[in-house]
Amino acid sequence: DAGITQSPRYKITETGRQVTLMCHQTWSHSYMFWYRQDLGHGLRLIYYSAAADITDKGEVPDGYVVSRSKTENFPLTLESATRSQTSVYFCASRRSPESAKGEQFFGPGTRLTVL
Amino acid sequence: AQSVTQPDIHITVSEGASLELRCNYSYGATPYLFWYVQSPGQGLQLLLKYFSGDTLVQGIKGFEAEFKRSQSSFNLRKPSVHWSDAAEYFCAVGPGDYKLSFGAGTTVTVRA
């Protein structure tokens, strides 16, 4: 089925380890986004990408790395995980036309716990 | 800097009653405004959006929102709630949509 998927759905890791969260969409949407959701903060943008090989920082990029070699994939890497990165991570995508502004399609989320 | 405030952390409403969720924004120019809904364990879904034109915007699931520039508000309303409307609701503002700022969210509980 078409859509946006995230893997893994749940991850427990230890401080200092590298972790990669995967995001895959089948719509060929140009834009993709990574958010983290924390209680009392809503969603905060980590990184976004307007197209393959084009990425830019969001509100809270420190400690994260992204890449986008293919349109459909947008992995998020925590190079050295810290406890403060315990959160629920959401990937999203949207089409490029102006008429599609605002309608981001969200994945189901990845719950990451850093011990 | 852009920001969103949702003053109500939690609202409880009876099934069939009306619902209003408040959203106040801070933005230097004409804002793009959005309401998203998140059901438990799910990602977010767009309810409605405002870019320009008519200040009363209709969305999915019977929701509407009114943009009031003088009050910097974009409140969400539904005349009669259903048990399936129990969820968390997020207001967002941005210059387009690639750098949205979300509010902290309002959790809606629907009692029978």
PDB file of C-alpha atoms in Angstrom:
ATOM      1  CA  ASP A   1       0.000   0.000   0.000  1.00  0.00           C
ATOM      2  CA  ALA A   2       1.156   3.529  -0.706  1.00  0.00           C
ATOM      3  CA  GLY A   3       1.992   5.738   2.202  1.00  0.00           C
ATOM      4  CA  ILE A   4       4.679   6.818   4.572  1.00  0.00           C
ATOM      5  CA  THR A   5       6.313   4.292   6.851  1.00  0.00           C
ATOM      6  CA  GLN A   6       8.798   4.546   9.675  1.00  0.00           C
ATOM      7  CA  SER A   7      11.077   1.923  11.144  1.00  0.00           C
ATOM      8  CA  PRO A   8      11.602   0.815  13.742  1.00  0.00           C
ATOM      9  CA  ARG A   9       8.397   1.727  15.559  1.00  0.00           C
ATOM     10  CA  TYR A  10      10.075   1.302  18.950  1.00  0.00           C
ATOM     11  CA  LYS A  11      13.745   1.520  19.841  1.00  0.00           C
ATOM     12  CA  ILE A  12      15.649   1.358  23.081  1.00  0.00           C
ATOM     13  CA  THR A  13      19.306   2.299  23.015  1.00  0.00           C
ATOM     14  CA  GLU A  14      22.057   3.435  25.327  1.00  0.00           C
ATOM     15  CA  THR A  15      23.744   6.763  25.724  1.00  0.00           C
ATOM     16  CA  GLY A  16      26.539   7.261  23.219  1.00  0.00           C
ATOM     17  CA  ARG A  17      25.313   4.782  20.648  1.00  0.00           C
ATOM     18  CA  GLN A  18      24.517   5.711  17.070  1.00  0.00           C
ATOM     19  CA  VAL A  19      20.918   5.219  16.028  1.00  0.00           C
ATOM     20  CA  THR A  20      19.294   5.586  12.626  1.00  0.00           C
ATOM     21  CA  LEU A  21      15.572   6.044  12.165  1.00  0.00           C
ATOM     22  CA  MET A  22      14.215   5.226   8.750  1.00  0.00           C
ATOM     23  CA  CYS A  23      11.473   6.976   6.801  1.00  0.00           C
ATOM     24  CA  HIS A  24      10.104   5.808   3.471  1.00  0.00           C
ATOM     25  CA  GLN A  25       7.317   7.289   1.339  1.00  0.00           C
ATOM     26  CA  THR A  26       5.810   5.877  -1.822  1.00  0.00           C
ATOM     27  CA  TRP A  27       4.182   9.035  -3.193  1.00  0.00           C
ATOM     28  CA  SER A  28       7.340  10.610  -4.668  1.00  0.00           C
ATOM     29  CA  HIS A  29       6.644  13.713  -2.599  1.00  0.00           C
ATOM     30  CA  SER A  30       9.309  16.366  -2.936  1.00  0.00           C
ATOM     31  CA  TYR A  31       9.379  17.552   0.647  1.00  0.00           C
ATOM     32  CA  MET A  32      10.149  15.439   3.664  1.00  0.00           C
ATOM     33  CA  PHE A  33      10.428  16.407   7.322  1.00  0.00           C
ATOM     34  CA  TRP A  34      11.573  15.072  10.658  1.00  0.00           C
ATOM     35  CA  TYR A  35       9.917  16.205  13.876  1.00  0.00           C
ATOM     36  CA  ARG A  36      10.243  15.248  17.494  1.00  0.00           C
ATOM     37  CA  GLN A  37       7.275  15.316  19.824  1.00  0.00           C
ATOM     38  CA  ASP A  38       7.763  15.942  23.524  1.00  0.00           C
ATOM     39  CA  LEU A  39       5.164  16.530  26.186  1.00  0.00           C
ATOM     40  CA  GLY A  40       4.429  20.220  26.533  1.00  0.00           C
ATOM     41  CA  HIS A  41       6.294  21.145  23.361  1.00  0.00           C
ATOM     42  CA  GLY A  42       4.110  19.858  20.576  1.00  0.00           C
ATOM     43  CA  LEU A  43       6.114  19.012  17.465  1.00  0.00           C
ATOM     44  CA  ARG A  44       9.445  20.612  16.735  1.00  0.00           C
ATOM     45  CA  LEU A  45      11.088  20.478  13.337  1.00  0.00           C
ATOM     46  CA  ILE A  46      14.519  18.826  13.323  1.00  0.00           C
ATOM     47  CA  TYR A  47      15.406  18.804   9.625  1.00  0.00           C
ATOM     48  CA  TYR A  48      13.617  19.013   6.321  1.00  0.00           C
ATOM     49  CA  SER A  49      14.406  18.283   2.699  1.00  0.00           C
ATOM     50  CA  ALA A  50      12.986  19.947  -0.390  1.00  0.00           C
ATOM     51  CA  ALA A  51      14.314  17.292  -2.780  1.00  0.00           C
ATOM     52  CA  ALA A  52      16.981  14.618  -3.069  1.00  0.00           C
ATOM     53  CA  ASP A  53      20.361  15.934  -1.920  1.00  0.00           C
ATOM     54  CA  ILE A  54      18.789  19.133  -0.521  1.00  0.00           C
ATOM     55  CA  THR A  55      18.404  19.349   3.239  1.00  0.00           C
ATOM     56  CA  ASP A  56      18.117  22.166   5.746  1.00  0.00           C
ATOM     57  CA  LYS A  57      17.988  22.639   9.486  1.00  0.00           C
ATOM     58  CA  GLY A  58      14.835  23.122  11.431  1.00  0.00           C
ATOM     59  CA  GLU A  59      14.315  24.380  14.963  1.00  0.00           C
ATOM     60  CA  VAL A  60      16.246  21.677  16.879  1.00  0.00           C
ATOM     61  CA  PRO A  61      18.935  20.121  14.632  1.00  0.00           C
ATOM     62  CA  ASP A  62      21.783  19.686  17.141  1.00  0.00           C
ATOM     63  CA  GLY A  63      22.825  16.067  17.599  1.00  0.00           C
ATOM     64  CA  TYR A  64      21.084  14.866  14.447  1.00  0.00           C
ATOM     65  CA  VAL A  65      22.236  14.144  10.905  1.00  0.00           C
ATOM     66  CA  VAL A  66      20.098  13.559   7.823  1.00  0.00           C
ATOM     67  CA  SER A  67      20.684  12.532   4.252  1.00  0.00           C
ATOM     68  CA  ARG A  68      18.487  12.147   1.218  1.00  0.00           C
ATOM     69  CA  SER A  69      20.112  10.288  -1.628  1.00  0.00           C
ATOM     70  CA  LYS A  70      16.759   9.044  -2.951  1.00  0.00           C
ATOM     71  CA  THR A  71      13.473  10.921  -3.101  1.00  0.00           C
ATOM     72  CA  GLU A  72      11.599   8.227  -1.205  1.00  0.00           C
ATOM     73  CA  ASN A  73      13.941   7.841   1.770  1.00  0.00           C
ATOM     74  CA  PHE A  74      14.907  10.299   4.487  1.00  0.00           C
ATOM     75  CA  PRO A  75      16.877   8.650   7.320  1.00  0.00           C
ATOM     76  CA  LEU A  76      17.570  10.459  10.574  1.00  0.00           C
ATOM     77  CA  THR A  77      20.742   9.568  12.487  1.00  0.00           C
ATOM     78  CA  LEU A  78      21.554  10.320  16.090  1.00  0.00           C
ATOM     79  CA  GLU A  79      25.335  10.192  16.002  1.00  0.00           C
ATOM     80  CA  SER A  80      25.794   9.772  19.760  1.00  0.00           C
ATOM     81  CA  ALA A  81      22.471   9.382  21.499  1.00  0.00           C
ATOM     82  CA  THR A  82      21.756  11.301  24.695  1.00  0.00           C
ATOM     83  CA  ARG A  83      18.937  10.924  27.223  1.00  0.00           C
ATOM     84  CA  SER A  84      17.503  14.257  26.101  1.00  0.00           C
ATOM     85  CA  GLN A  85      16.842  12.677  22.704  1.00  0.00           C
ATOM     86  CA  THR A  86      14.301  10.304  24.217  1.00  0.00           C
ATOM     87  CA  SER A  87      11.189  11.266  22.288  1.00  0.00           C
ATOM     88  CA  VAL A  88       8.669  10.268  19.672  1.00  0.00           C
ATOM     89  CA  TYR A  89       9.948  10.998  16.191  1.00  0.00           C
ATOM     90  CA  PHE A  90       7.643  11.686  13.272  1.00  0.00           C
ATOM     91  CA  CYS A  91       8.499  11.746   9.622  1.00  0.00           C
ATOM     92  CA  ALA A  92       6.262  13.647   7.210  1.00  0.00           C
ATOM     93  CA  SER A  93       6.077  14.466   3.521  1.00  0.00           C
ATOM     94  CA  ARG A  94       4.190  16.791   1.216  1.00  0.00           C
ATOM     95  CA  ARG A  95       3.781  17.419  -2.478  1.00  0.00           C
ATOM     96  CA  SER A  96       5.491  20.416  -4.052  1.00  0.00           C
ATOM     97  CA  PRO A  97       2.640  22.403  -5.664  1.00  0.00           C
ATOM     98  CA  GLU A  98       1.564  25.612  -3.963  1.00  0.00           C
ATOM     99  CA  SER A  99      -1.928  24.182  -3.637  1.00  0.00           C
ATOM    100  CA  ALA A 100      -0.545  21.444  -1.407  1.00  0.00           C
ATOM    101  CA  LYS A 101       0.947  23.817   1.129  1.00  0.00           C
ATOM    102  CA  GLY A 102       0.271  22.850   4.676  1.00  0.00           C
ATOM    103  CA  GLU A 103      -0.856  19.318   4.049  1.00  0.00           C
ATOM    104  CA  GLN A 104       1.924  17.244   5.448  1.00  0.00           C
ATOM    105  CA  PHE A 105       1.326  13.508   5.622  1.00  0.00           C
ATOM    106  CA  PHE A 106       2.705  11.975   8.763  1.00  0.00           C
ATOM    107  CA  GLY A 107       4.107   8.556   9.455  1.00  0.00           C
ATOM    108  CA  PRO A 108       3.060   6.547  12.518  1.00  0.00           C
ATOM    109  CA  GLY A 109       6.068   7.634  14.565  1.00  0.00           C
ATOM    110  CA  THR A 110       9.072   5.982  16.218  1.00  0.00           C
ATOM    111  CA  ARG A 111       9.250   5.926  19.997  1.00  0.00           C
ATOM    112  CA  LEU A 112      12.917   6.179  20.972  1.00  0.00           C
ATOM    113  CA  THR A 113      14.168   5.650  24.505  1.00  0.00           C
ATOM    114  CA  VAL A 114      17.774   6.435  25.372  1.00  0.00           C
ATOM    115  CA  LEU A 115      18.929   4.846  28.634  1.00  0.00           C
TER     116      LEU A 115
ATOM    117  CA  ALA B   1      10.062  34.629  15.434  1.00  0.00           C
ATOM    118  CA  GLN B   2       6.887  32.671  14.894  1.00  0.00           C
ATOM    119  CA  SER B   3       5.120  30.880  17.720  1.00  0.00           C
ATOM    120  CA  VAL B   4       1.808  29.353  18.685  1.00  0.00           C
ATOM    121  CA  THR B   5       0.057  29.250  22.041  1.00  0.00           C
ATOM    122  CA  GLN B   6      -2.731  26.845  22.819  1.00  0.00           C
ATOM    123  CA  PRO B   7      -3.969  28.019  26.231  1.00  0.00           C
ATOM    124  CA  ASP B   8      -5.964  24.899  27.057  1.00  0.00           C
ATOM    125  CA  ILE B   9      -3.951  21.778  27.795  1.00  0.00           C
ATOM    126  CA  HIS B  10      -6.995  19.569  28.302  1.00  0.00           C
ATOM    127  CA  ILE B  11     -10.689  19.980  27.552  1.00  0.00           C
ATOM    128  CA  THR B  12     -13.494  17.607  28.482  1.00  0.00           C
ATOM    129  CA  VAL B  13     -16.741  17.855  26.569  1.00  0.00           C
ATOM    130  CA  SER B  14     -19.936  15.821  26.522  1.00  0.00           C
ATOM    131  CA  GLU B  15     -20.883  13.968  23.375  1.00  0.00           C
ATOM    132  CA  GLY B  16     -23.192  16.148  21.318  1.00  0.00           C
ATOM    133  CA  ALA B  17     -21.985  19.370  22.889  1.00  0.00           C
ATOM    134  CA  SER B  18     -20.094  22.052  21.019  1.00  0.00           C
ATOM    135  CA  LEU B  19     -16.323  22.346  21.127  1.00  0.00           C
ATOM    136  CA  GLU B  20     -14.005  25.306  20.749  1.00  0.00           C
ATOM    137  CA  LEU B  21     -10.221  25.061  20.901  1.00  0.00           C
ATOM    138  CA  ARG B  22      -8.204  28.224  21.198  1.00  0.00           C
ATOM    139  CA  CYS B  23      -5.092  29.120  19.247  1.00  0.00           C
ATOM    140  CA  ASN B  24      -3.104  32.331  19.421  1.00  0.00           C
ATOM    141  CA  TYR B  25      -0.165  32.936  17.142  1.00  0.00           C
ATOM    142  CA  SER B  26       2.725  35.319  16.795  1.00  0.00           C
ATOM    143  CA  TYR B  27       3.946  36.023  13.301  1.00  0.00           C
ATOM    144  CA  GLY B  28       5.387  39.067  11.575  1.00  0.00           C
ATOM    145  CA  ALA B  29       3.545  38.829   8.283  1.00  0.00           C
ATOM    146  CA  THR B  30       0.408  37.243   6.917  1.00  0.00           C
ATOM    147  CA  PRO B  31       0.418  33.794   8.440  1.00  0.00           C
ATOM    148  CA  TYR B  32      -0.351  30.388   7.046  1.00  0.00           C
ATOM    149  CA  LEU B  33      -2.381  28.657   9.749  1.00  0.00           C
ATOM    150  CA  PHE B  34      -3.241  25.015  10.243  1.00  0.00           C
ATOM    151  CA  TRP B  35      -5.056  22.670  12.568  1.00  0.00           C
ATOM    152  CA  TYR B  36      -3.926  19.062  12.835  1.00  0.00           C
ATOM    153  CA  VAL B  37      -5.436  16.193  14.817  1.00  0.00           C
ATOM    154  CA  GLN B  38      -3.589  13.257  16.338  1.00  0.00           C
ATOM    155  CA  SER B  39      -5.458  10.153  17.420  1.00  0.00           C
ATOM    156  CA  PRO B  40      -3.795   7.979  20.068  1.00  0.00           C
ATOM    157  CA  GLY B  41      -0.744   6.177  18.702  1.00  0.00           C
ATOM    158  CA  GLN B  42      -1.094   7.780  15.300  1.00  0.00           C
ATOM    159  CA  GLY B  43       0.595  10.457  13.256  1.00  0.00           C
ATOM    160  CA  LEU B  44      -0.994  13.835  12.626  1.00  0.00           C
ATOM    161  CA  GLN B  45      -3.730  14.516  10.093  1.00  0.00           C
ATOM    162  CA  LEU B  46      -4.565  17.914   8.608  1.00  0.00           C
ATOM    163  CA  LEU B  47      -8.018  19.162   9.592  1.00  0.00           C
ATOM    164  CA  LEU B  48      -7.983  22.517   7.815  1.00  0.00           C
ATOM    165  CA  LYS B  49      -5.767  25.375   6.718  1.00  0.00           C
ATOM    166  CA  TYR B  50      -5.961  29.114   6.135  1.00  0.00           C
ATOM    167  CA  PHE B  51      -3.834  31.025   3.649  1.00  0.00           C
ATOM    168  CA  SER B  52      -5.976  33.975   2.598  1.00  0.00           C
ATOM    169  CA  GLY B  53      -9.507  34.963   1.647  1.00  0.00           C
ATOM    170  CA  ASP B  54     -12.563  34.013   3.655  1.00  0.00           C
ATOM    171  CA  THR B  55     -11.656  34.074   7.323  1.00  0.00           C
ATOM    172  CA  LEU B  56     -14.015  31.203   8.151  1.00  0.00           C
ATOM    173  CA  VAL B  57     -12.465  27.961   6.961  1.00  0.00           C
ATOM    174  CA  GLN B  58     -14.219  24.625   6.674  1.00  0.00           C
ATOM    175  CA  GLY B  59     -12.330  21.416   7.224  1.00  0.00           C
ATOM    176  CA  ILE B  60     -12.829  17.701   7.427  1.00  0.00           C
ATOM    177  CA  LYS B  61     -14.881  15.857  10.053  1.00  0.00           C
ATOM    178  CA  GLY B  62     -17.230  18.821  10.500  1.00  0.00           C
ATOM    179  CA  PHE B  63     -14.621  21.206  11.920  1.00  0.00           C
ATOM    180  CA  GLU B  64     -14.282  24.871  11.106  1.00  0.00           C
ATOM    181  CA  ALA B  65     -11.895  27.603  12.186  1.00  0.00           C
ATOM    182  CA  GLU B  66     -12.028  31.377  12.147  1.00  0.00           C
ATOM    183  CA  PHE B  67      -9.036  33.604  11.499  1.00  0.00           C
ATOM    184  CA  LYS B  68      -9.127  36.873  13.443  1.00  0.00           C
ATOM    185  CA  ARG B  69      -6.178  39.048  12.569  1.00  0.00           C
ATOM    186  CA  SER B  70      -6.965  41.701  15.202  1.00  0.00           C
ATOM    187  CA  GLN B  71      -6.809  39.055  17.929  1.00  0.00           C
ATOM    188  CA  SER B  72      -4.028  36.941  16.368  1.00  0.00           C
ATOM    189  CA  SER B  73      -6.278  33.949  16.809  1.00  0.00           C
ATOM    190  CA  PHE B  74      -7.328  30.920  14.816  1.00  0.00           C
ATOM    191  CA  ASN B  75      -9.833  29.056  16.972  1.00  0.00           C
ATOM    192  CA  LEU B  76     -11.193  25.654  15.989  1.00  0.00           C
ATOM    193  CA  ARG B  77     -14.865  24.789  16.460  1.00  0.00           C
ATOM    194  CA  LYS B  78     -17.246  21.911  16.039  1.00  0.00           C
ATOM    195  CA  PRO B  79     -20.979  22.271  16.701  1.00  0.00           C
ATOM    196  CA  SER B  80     -21.563  18.736  17.983  1.00  0.00           C
ATOM    197  CA  VAL B  81     -18.770  16.410  19.015  1.00  0.00           C
ATOM    198  CA  HIS B  82     -18.702  12.674  18.572  1.00  0.00           C
ATOM    199  CA  TRP B  83     -16.854  10.166  20.738  1.00  0.00           C
ATOM    200  CA  SER B  84     -14.420   9.682  17.831  1.00  0.00           C
ATOM    201  CA  ASP B  85     -13.304  13.314  18.178  1.00  0.00           C
ATOM    202  CA  ALA B  86     -11.355  12.411  21.304  1.00  0.00           C
ATOM    203  CA  ALA B  87      -7.776  13.169  20.296  1.00  0.00           C
ATOM    204  CA  GLU B  88      -5.018  15.718  20.587  1.00  0.00           C
ATOM    205  CA  TYR B  89      -5.298  18.847  18.478  1.00  0.00           C
ATOM    206  CA  PHE B  90      -2.421  20.985  17.295  1.00  0.00           C
ATOM    207  CA  CYS B  91      -2.456  24.470  15.857  1.00  0.00           C
ATOM    208  CA  ALA B  92       0.466  25.447  13.632  1.00  0.00           C
ATOM    209  CA  VAL B  93       1.749  28.593  11.917  1.00  0.00           C
ATOM    210  CA  GLY B  94       4.326  29.144   9.247  1.00  0.00           C
ATOM    211  CA  PRO B  95       5.494  31.146   6.255  1.00  0.00           C
ATOM    212  CA  GLY B  96       4.435  28.359   3.938  1.00  0.00           C
ATOM    213  CA  ASP B  97       4.582  24.952   5.370  1.00  0.00           C
ATOM    214  CA  TYR B  98       8.146  23.785   5.349  1.00  0.00           C
ATOM    215  CA  LYS B  99       8.923  25.508   8.637  1.00  0.00           C
ATOM    216  CA  LEU B 100       5.814  25.089  10.671  1.00  0.00           C
ATOM    217  CA  SER B 101       5.743  25.952  14.359  1.00  0.00           C
ATOM    218  CA  PHE B 102       3.311  23.848  16.350  1.00  0.00           C
ATOM    219  CA  GLY B 103       1.551  24.630  19.589  1.00  0.00           C
ATOM    220  CA  ALA B 104       1.878  22.297  22.554  1.00  0.00           C
ATOM    221  CA  GLY B 105      -1.490  20.751  21.787  1.00  0.00           C
ATOM    222  CA  THR B 106      -4.902  20.422  23.430  1.00  0.00           C
ATOM    223  CA  THR B 107      -6.154  17.026  24.496  1.00  0.00           C
ATOM    224  CA  VAL B 108      -9.892  16.560  24.053  1.00  0.00           C
ATOM    225  CA  THR B 109     -11.766  14.001  26.106  1.00  0.00           C
ATOM    226  CA  VAL B 110     -15.350  13.186  25.138  1.00  0.00           C
ATOM    227  CA  ARG B 111     -17.641  11.842  27.841  1.00  0.00           C
ATOM    228  CA  ALA B 112     -20.792   9.914  27.096  1.00  0.00           C
TER     229      ALA B 112
END
